[in-house]
Tab-separated table of C-alpha atoms in Angstrom:
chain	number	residue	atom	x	y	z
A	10	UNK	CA	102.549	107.012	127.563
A	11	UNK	CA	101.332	103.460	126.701
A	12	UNK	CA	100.718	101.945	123.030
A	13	UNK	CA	96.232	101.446	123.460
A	14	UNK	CA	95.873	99.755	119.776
A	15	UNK	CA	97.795	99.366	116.231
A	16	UNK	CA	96.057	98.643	113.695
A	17	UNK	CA	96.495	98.027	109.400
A	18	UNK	CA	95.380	100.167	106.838
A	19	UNK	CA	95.516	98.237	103.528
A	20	UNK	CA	94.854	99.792	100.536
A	21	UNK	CA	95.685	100.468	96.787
A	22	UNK	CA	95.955	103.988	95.357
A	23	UNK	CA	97.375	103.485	92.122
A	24	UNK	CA	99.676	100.557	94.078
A	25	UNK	CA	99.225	98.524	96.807
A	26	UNK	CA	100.878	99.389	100.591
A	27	UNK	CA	100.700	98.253	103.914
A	28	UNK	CA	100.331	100.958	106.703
A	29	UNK	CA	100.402	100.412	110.387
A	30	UNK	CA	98.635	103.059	112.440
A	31	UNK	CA	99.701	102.404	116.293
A	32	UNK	CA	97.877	104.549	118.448
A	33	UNK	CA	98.887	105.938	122.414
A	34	UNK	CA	96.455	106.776	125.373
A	35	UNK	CA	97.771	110.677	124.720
A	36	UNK	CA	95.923	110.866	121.491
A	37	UNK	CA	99.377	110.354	119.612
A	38	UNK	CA	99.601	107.953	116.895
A	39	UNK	CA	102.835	107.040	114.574
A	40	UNK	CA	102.440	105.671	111.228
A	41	UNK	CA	104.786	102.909	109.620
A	42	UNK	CA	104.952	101.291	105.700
A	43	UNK	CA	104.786	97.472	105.727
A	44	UNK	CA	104.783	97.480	102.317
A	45	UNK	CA	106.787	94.414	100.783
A	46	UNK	CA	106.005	94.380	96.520
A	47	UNK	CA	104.017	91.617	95.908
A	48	UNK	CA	104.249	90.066	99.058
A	49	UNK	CA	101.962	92.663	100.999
A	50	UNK	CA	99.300	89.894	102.110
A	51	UNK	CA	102.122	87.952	103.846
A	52	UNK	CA	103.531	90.891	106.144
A	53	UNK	CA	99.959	92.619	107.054
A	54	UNK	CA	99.156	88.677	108.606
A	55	UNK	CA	102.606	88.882	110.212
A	56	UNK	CA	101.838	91.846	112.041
A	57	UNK	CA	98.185	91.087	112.711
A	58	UNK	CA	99.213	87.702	113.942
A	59	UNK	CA	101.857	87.971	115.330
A	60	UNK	CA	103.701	91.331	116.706
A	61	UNK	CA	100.753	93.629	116.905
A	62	UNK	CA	99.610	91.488	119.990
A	63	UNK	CA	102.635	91.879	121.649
A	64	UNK	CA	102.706	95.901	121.457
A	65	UNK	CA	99.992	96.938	123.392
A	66	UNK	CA	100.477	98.274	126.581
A	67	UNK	CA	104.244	98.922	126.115
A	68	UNK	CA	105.992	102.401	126.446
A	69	UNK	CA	106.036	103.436	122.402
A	70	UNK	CA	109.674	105.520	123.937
A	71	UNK	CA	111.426	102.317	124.166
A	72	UNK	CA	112.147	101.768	120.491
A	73	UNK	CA	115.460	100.051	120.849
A	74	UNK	CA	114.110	97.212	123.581
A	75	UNK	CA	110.627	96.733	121.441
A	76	UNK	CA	113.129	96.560	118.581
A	77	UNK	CA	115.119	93.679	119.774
A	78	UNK	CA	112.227	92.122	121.257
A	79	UNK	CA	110.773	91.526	117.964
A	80	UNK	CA	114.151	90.601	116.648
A	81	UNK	CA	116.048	88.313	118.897
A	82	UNK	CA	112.517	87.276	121.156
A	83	UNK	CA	111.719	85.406	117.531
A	84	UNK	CA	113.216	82.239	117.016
A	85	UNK	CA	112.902	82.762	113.082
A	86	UNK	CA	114.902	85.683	112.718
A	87	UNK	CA	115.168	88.103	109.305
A	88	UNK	CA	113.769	87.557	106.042
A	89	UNK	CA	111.876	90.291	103.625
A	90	UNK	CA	108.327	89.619	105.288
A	91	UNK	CA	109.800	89.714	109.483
A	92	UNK	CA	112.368	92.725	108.525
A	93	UNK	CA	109.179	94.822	106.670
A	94	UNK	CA	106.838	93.998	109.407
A	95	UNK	CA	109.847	94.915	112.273
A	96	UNK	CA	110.342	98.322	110.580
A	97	UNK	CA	107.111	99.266	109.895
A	98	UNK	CA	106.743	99.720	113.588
A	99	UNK	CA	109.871	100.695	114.448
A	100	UNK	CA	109.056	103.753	111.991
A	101	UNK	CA	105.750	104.590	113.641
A	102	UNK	CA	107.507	104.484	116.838
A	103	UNK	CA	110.002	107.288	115.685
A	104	UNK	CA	106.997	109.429	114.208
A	105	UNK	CA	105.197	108.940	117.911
A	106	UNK	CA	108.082	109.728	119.806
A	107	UNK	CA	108.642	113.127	117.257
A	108	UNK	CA	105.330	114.050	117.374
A	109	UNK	CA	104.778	113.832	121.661
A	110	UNK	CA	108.469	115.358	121.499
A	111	UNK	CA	107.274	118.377	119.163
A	112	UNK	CA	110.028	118.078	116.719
A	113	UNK	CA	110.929	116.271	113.728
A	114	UNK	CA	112.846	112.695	113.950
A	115	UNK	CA	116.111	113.593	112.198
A	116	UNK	CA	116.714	115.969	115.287
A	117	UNK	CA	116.211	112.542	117.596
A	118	UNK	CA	118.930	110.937	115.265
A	119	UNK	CA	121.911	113.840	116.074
A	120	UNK	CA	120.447	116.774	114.076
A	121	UNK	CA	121.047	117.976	110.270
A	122	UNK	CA	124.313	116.441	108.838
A	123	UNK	CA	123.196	119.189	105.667
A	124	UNK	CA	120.239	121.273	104.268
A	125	UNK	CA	119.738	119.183	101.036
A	126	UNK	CA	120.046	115.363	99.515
A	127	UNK	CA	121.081	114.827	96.479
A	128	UNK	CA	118.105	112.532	94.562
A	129	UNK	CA	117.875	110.780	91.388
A	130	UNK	CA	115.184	109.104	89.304
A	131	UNK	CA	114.576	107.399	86.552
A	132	UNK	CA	114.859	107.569	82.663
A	133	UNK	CA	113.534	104.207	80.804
A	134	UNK	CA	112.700	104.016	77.446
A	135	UNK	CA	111.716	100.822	74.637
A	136	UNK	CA	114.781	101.787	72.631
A	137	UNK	CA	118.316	104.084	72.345
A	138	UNK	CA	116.733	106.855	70.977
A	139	UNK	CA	113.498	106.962	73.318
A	140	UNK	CA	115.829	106.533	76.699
A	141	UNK	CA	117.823	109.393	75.088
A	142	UNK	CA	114.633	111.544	74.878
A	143	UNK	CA	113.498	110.364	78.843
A	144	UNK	CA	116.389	111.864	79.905
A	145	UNK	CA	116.262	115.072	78.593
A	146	UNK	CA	112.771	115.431	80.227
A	147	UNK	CA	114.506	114.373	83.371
A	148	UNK	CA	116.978	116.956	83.217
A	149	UNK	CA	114.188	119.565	82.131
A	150	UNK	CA	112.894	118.677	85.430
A	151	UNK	CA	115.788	119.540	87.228
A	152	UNK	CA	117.168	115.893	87.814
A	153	UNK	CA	121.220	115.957	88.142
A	154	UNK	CA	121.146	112.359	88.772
A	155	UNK	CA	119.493	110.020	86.160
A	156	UNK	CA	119.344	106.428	86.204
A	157	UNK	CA	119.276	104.920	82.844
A	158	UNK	CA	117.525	102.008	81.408
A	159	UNK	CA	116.891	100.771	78.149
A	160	UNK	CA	115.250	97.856	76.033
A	161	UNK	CA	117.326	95.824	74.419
A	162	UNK	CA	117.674	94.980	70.801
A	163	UNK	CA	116.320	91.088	70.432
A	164	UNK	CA	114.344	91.171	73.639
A	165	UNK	CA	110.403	91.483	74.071
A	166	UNK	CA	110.332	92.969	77.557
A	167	UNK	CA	112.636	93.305	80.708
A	168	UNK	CA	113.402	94.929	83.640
A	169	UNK	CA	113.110	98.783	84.077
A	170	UNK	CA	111.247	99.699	80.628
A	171	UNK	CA	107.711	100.074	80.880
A	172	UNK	CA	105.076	99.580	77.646
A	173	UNK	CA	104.426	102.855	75.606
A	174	UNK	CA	103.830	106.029	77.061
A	175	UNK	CA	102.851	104.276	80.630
A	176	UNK	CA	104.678	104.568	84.156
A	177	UNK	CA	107.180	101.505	84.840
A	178	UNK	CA	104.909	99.695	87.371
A	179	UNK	CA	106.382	95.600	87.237
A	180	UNK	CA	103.737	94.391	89.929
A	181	UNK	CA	101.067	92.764	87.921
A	182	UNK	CA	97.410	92.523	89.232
A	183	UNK	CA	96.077	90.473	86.577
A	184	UNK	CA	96.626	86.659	86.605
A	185	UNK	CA	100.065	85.107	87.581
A	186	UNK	CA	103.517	86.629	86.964
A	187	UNK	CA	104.321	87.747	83.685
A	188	UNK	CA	107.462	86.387	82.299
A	189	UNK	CA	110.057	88.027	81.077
A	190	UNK	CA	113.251	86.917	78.826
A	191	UNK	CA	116.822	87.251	79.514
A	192	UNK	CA	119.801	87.223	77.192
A	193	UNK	CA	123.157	87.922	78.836
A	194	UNK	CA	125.240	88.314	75.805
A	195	UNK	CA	122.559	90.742	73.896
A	196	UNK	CA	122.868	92.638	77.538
A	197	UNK	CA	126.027	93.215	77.774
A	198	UNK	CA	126.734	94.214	73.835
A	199	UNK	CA	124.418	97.066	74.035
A	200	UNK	CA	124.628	98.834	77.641
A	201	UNK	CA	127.987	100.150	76.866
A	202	UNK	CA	126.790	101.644	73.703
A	203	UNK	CA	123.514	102.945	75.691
A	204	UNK	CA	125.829	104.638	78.323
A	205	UNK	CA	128.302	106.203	75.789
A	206	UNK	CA	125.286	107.651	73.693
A	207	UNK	CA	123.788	109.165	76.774
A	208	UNK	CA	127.414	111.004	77.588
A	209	UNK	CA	127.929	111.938	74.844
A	210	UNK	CA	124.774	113.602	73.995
A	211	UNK	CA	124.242	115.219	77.771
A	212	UNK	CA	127.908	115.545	78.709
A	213	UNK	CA	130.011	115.356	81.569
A	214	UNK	CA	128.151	117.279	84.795
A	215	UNK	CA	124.946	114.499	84.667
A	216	UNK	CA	125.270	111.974	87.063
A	217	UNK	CA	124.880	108.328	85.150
A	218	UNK	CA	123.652	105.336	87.269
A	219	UNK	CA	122.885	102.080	86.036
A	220	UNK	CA	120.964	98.925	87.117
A	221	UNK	CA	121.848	95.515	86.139
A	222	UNK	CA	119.185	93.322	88.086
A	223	UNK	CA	121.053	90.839	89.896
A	224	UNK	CA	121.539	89.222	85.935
A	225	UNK	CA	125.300	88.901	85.759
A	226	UNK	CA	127.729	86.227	87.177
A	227	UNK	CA	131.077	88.236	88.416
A	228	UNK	CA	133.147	87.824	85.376
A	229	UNK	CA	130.260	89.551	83.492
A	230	UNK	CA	130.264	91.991	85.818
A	231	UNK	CA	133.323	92.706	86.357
A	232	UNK	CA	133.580	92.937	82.014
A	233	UNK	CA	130.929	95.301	82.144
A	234	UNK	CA	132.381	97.885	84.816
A	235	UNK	CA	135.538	97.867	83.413
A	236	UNK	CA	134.141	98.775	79.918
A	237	UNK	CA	131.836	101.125	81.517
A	238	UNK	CA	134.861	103.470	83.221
A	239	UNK	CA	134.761	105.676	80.301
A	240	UNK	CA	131.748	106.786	81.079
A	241	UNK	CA	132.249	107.555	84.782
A	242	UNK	CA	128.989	106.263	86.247
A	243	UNK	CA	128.008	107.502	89.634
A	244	UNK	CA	127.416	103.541	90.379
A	245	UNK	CA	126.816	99.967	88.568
A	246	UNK	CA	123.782	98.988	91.003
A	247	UNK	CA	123.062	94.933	91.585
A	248	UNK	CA	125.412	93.556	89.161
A	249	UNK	CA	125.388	89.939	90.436
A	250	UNK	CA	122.942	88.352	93.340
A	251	UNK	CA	124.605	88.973	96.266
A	252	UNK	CA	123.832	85.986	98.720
A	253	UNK	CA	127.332	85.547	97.984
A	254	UNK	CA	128.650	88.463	99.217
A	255	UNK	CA	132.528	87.558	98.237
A	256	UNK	CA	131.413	87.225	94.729
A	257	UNK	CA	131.951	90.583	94.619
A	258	UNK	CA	135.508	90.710	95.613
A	259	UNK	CA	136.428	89.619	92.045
A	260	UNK	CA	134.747	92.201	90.283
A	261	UNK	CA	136.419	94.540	92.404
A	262	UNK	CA	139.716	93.128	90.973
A	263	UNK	CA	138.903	94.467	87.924
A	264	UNK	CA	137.101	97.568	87.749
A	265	UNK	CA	137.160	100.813	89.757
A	266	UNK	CA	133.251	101.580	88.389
A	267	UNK	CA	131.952	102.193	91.673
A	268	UNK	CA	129.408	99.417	92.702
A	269	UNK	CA	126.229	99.406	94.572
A	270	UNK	CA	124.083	96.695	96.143
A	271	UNK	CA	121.475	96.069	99.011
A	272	UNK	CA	117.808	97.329	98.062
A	273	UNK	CA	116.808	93.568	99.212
A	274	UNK	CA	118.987	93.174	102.159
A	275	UNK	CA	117.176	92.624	105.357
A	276	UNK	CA	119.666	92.942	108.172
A	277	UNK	CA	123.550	94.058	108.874
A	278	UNK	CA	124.808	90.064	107.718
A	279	UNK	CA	123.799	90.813	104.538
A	280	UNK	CA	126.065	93.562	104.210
A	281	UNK	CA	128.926	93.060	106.759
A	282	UNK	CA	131.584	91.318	104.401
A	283	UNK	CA	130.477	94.058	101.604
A	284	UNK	CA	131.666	96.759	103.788
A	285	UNK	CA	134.043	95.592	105.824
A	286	UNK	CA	136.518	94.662	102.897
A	287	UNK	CA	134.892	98.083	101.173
A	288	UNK	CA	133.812	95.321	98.275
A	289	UNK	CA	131.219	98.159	97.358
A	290	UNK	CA	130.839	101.719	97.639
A	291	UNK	CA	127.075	102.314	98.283
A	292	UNK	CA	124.590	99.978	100.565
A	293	UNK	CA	121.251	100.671	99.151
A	294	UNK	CA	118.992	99.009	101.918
A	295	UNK	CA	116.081	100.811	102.755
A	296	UNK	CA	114.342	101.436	106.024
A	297	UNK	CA	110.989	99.593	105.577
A	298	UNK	CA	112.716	96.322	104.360
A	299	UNK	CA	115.519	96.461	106.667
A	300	UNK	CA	113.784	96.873	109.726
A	301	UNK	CA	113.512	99.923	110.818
A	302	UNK	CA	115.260	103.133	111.419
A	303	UNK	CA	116.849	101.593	114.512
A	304	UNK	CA	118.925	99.083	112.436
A	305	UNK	CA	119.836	101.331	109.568
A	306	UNK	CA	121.413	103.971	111.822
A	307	UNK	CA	123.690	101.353	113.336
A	308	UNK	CA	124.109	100.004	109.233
A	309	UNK	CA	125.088	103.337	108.834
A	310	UNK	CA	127.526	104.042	110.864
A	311	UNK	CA	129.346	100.604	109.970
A	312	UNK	CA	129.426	101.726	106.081
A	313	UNK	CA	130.997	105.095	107.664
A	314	UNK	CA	134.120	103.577	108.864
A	315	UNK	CA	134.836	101.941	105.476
A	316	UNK	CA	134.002	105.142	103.232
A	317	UNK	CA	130.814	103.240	101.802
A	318	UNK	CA	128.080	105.720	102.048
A	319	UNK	CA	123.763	105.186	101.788
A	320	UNK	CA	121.982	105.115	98.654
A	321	UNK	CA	118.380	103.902	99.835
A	322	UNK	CA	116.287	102.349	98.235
A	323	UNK	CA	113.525	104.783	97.490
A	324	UNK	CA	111.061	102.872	94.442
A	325	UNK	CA	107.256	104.138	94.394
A	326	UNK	CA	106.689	100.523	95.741
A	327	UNK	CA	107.174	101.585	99.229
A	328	UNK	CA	105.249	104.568	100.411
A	329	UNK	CA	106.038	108.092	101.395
A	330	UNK	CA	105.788	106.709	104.905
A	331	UNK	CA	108.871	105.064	104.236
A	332	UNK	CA	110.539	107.721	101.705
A	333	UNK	CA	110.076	110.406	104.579
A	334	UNK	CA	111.629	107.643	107.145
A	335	UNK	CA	114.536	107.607	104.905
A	336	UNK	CA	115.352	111.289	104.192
A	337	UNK	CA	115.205	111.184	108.320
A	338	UNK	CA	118.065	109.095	108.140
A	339	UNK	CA	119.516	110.642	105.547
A	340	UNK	CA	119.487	113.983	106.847
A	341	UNK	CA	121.174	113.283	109.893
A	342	UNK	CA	123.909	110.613	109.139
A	343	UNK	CA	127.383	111.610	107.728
A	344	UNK	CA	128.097	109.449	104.943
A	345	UNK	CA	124.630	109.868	103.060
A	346	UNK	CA	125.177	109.279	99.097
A	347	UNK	CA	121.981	109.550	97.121
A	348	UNK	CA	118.419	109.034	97.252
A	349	UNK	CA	116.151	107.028	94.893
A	350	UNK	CA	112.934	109.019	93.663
A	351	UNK	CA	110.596	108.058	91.517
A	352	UNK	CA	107.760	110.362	92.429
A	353	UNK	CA	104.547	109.552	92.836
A	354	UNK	CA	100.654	109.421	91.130
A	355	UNK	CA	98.416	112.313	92.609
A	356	UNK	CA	96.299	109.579	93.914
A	357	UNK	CA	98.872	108.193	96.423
A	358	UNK	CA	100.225	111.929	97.137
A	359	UNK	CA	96.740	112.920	98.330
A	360	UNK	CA	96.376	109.549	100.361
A	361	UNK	CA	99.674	110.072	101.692
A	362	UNK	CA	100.167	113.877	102.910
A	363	UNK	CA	103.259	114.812	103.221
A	364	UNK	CA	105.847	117.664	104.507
A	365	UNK	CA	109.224	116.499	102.091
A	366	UNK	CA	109.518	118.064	98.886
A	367	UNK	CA	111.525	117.833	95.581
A	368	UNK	CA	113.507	120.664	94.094
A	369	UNK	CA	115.880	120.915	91.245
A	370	UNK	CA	117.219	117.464	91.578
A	371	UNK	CA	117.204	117.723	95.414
A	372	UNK	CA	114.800	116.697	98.261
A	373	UNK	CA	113.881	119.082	101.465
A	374	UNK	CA	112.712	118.282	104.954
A	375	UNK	CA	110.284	120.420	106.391
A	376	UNK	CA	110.027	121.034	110.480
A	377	UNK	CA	107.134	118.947	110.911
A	378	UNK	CA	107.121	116.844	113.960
A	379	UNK	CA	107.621	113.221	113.636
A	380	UNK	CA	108.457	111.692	110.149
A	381	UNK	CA	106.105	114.296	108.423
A	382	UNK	CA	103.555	112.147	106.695
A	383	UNK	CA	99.935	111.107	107.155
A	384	UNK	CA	97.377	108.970	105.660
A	385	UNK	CA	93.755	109.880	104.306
A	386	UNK	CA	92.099	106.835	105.807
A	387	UNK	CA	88.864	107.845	104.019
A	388	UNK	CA	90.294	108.093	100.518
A	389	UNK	CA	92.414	104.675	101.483
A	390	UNK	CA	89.485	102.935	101.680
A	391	UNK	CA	88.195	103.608	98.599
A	392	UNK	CA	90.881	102.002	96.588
A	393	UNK	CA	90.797	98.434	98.356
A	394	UNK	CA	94.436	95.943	98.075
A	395	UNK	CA	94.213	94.058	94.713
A	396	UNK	CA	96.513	91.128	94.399
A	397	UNK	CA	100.079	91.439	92.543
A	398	UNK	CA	102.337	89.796	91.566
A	399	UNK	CA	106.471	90.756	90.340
A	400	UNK	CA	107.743	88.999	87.128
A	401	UNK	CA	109.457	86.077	86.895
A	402	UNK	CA	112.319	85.690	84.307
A	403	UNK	CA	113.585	83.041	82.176
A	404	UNK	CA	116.899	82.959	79.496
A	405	UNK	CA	115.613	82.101	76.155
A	406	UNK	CA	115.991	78.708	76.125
A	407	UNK	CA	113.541	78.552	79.216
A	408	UNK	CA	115.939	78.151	82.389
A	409	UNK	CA	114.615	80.245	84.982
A	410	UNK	CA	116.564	82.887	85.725
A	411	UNK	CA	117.261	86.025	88.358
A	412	UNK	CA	114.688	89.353	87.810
């Protein structure tokens, strides 16, 4: 079998993604996500410029050498836009080699590890009361994992709450980034408050999660877990930016809130410290933006020898391309944690066909060959890419600031 053309399917149904279609002289094809939020434009001309040339003719079976050749045969290695455009194909290399082999891709990665995976979603709301009422329609819903976001008294607009009565969508496709405004101190009086409300009124069996946003230094963070242990959160996600990866060794002084990072890791060195000194207790990197199903087994199985388990990063900003590439993973590795899931519109469900499904708080794996998921190329061409762009945030007195 030889790879005869890949090409990119661009398109925008209710969000933008990037697909790569890479097709076989048997009539096979694979499909990968490329998306990158924001920064699609950047990773379709990688591919199209760059690594698509270099695929045709080769044997689509030899993911691990077509892997590395895109990896180490680059002199620039890893970043967001390389990793995204590396593990879009490495996924539709997977779903080729599934689909010629006749059975699905978690079977290629050692078989079931378990039936089910645990999931959880969302609940944001402008204030206490209305996050308190999100998560009851969660839990109507069958969610048993909830993460929980809330407005803040004294702030216009941040991270995680959407305006009234509309989806949380950040990626903006009118004019420049929005900005947003950040108050530390306002932050950190109210989320403990939030989270004890939220116990108190759902009780003990609902799993809490929390996301601070990369907004904290590590004494703030590590204030925050520790007053947060009441409340026995299921994990503190992104409490600090974690170029610094020993940053987080002093919040793990003093708290034992278990911690979660990675959804914007690209490769293994942005997690190796993390898990090798078991700083955290979750990796959250995803498949699309770190490169591939290749590279996330081996991530993986690192986490699994320091009791860190996977908690991928599973936003609507990626497609079901890449949310069916990670319950693959999921499925067949060990020390799987949770899964992120948001859900999608109808519009990108019909453009996006898929085999998974979601069940009283859990998601299912059908038999389907491959990774399970194809792509109305008709009805993706009707909603053409739009240009987005992510906030940016300042703190109130203007200094720029993490979102």
């Amino acid at each position: 079998m030889k790879i005869t053309n890949a090409r990119l399917i661009v398109c925008s149904p209710g969000r933008n993604f990037v697909t790569i279609k890479i097709e076989t002289d048997e009539g096979i094809y694979g499909l990968g996500d490329a998306t990158l939020n924001g920064r699609e434009g950047a990773v379709a001309s990688y591919l199209q410029d760059h690594l698509i040339p270099c695929l045709i003719g080769r044997n689509p079976f030899d993911i691990e050498d077509i892997w590395q050749y895109f990896y180490k045969g680059a002199y620039w290695r890893r970043g967001p836009v390389t990793m995204s455009a590396i593990g879009a194909i490495d996924m539709a290399l997977w779903d080729i080699k599934g689909k010629a082999l006749q059975t699905p891709v978690y079977n290629l990665l050692g078989g079931k590890s378990r039936q089910r995976m645990l999931c959880y979603t969302h609940a944001n709301g402008r204030t206490l009361d209305d996050t308190l009422e999100k998560v009851a329609e969660k839990m109507e819903m069958g969610f048993e994992a909830i993460r929980v976001q809330s407005g803040v008294p004294g702030l216009e607009k941040i991270y995680g709450v959407a305006e009234k009565g509309k989806a949380y969508e950040p990626a903006i496709r009118d004019g420049l980034p929005y900005e947003e405004t950040w108050d530390t101190a306002k932050y950190l009086r109210f989320v403990p408050k939030l989270l004890e409300k939220v116990r108190d009124t759902f009780g003990e069996d609902l799993h809490l999660l929390h996301d601070s946003h990369h907004r904290l230094t590590p004494v703030e963070a590590a204030r925050l877990g520790k007053e947060l242990e009441a409340y026995d959160l299921f994990w503190l996600e992104d409490t600090i930016a974690a170029e610094l990866q020993q940053g987080f060794r002093l919040i793990r002084q003093h708290t034992t809130t278990p911690l979660a990072v990675g959804e914007v890791f690209n490769t293994i060195f942005d997690c190796q410290q993390l898990i090798t000194e078991q700083l955290i207790d979750y990796i959250r990197m995803t498949v699309s933006h770190g490169g591939g199903i290749t590279p996330m087994q081996k991530i993986a199985s690192l986490a699994e020898l320091y009791q860190v388990k996977t908690g991928c990063h599973g936003a609507s900003d990626m497609s079901p391309i890449c949310l069916a590439a990670c319950l693959h993973l999921n499925l067949s590795i060990n020390n799987f944690g949770i899964q992120e899931y948001m859900g999608y519109p109808d519009l990108t469900e019909e453009v996006f066909p898929h085999g998974y499904y979601f069940e009283r708080g859990f998601l299912y794996l059908t038999d389907q060959p491959g990774l399970g998921v194809d792509i109305d190329e008709d009805l993706a061409a009707k909603h053409p890419y739009q240009q987005a762009y992510l906030p940016v945030n300042r703190l109130t007195d203007g200094t720029l600031y993490n979102w």
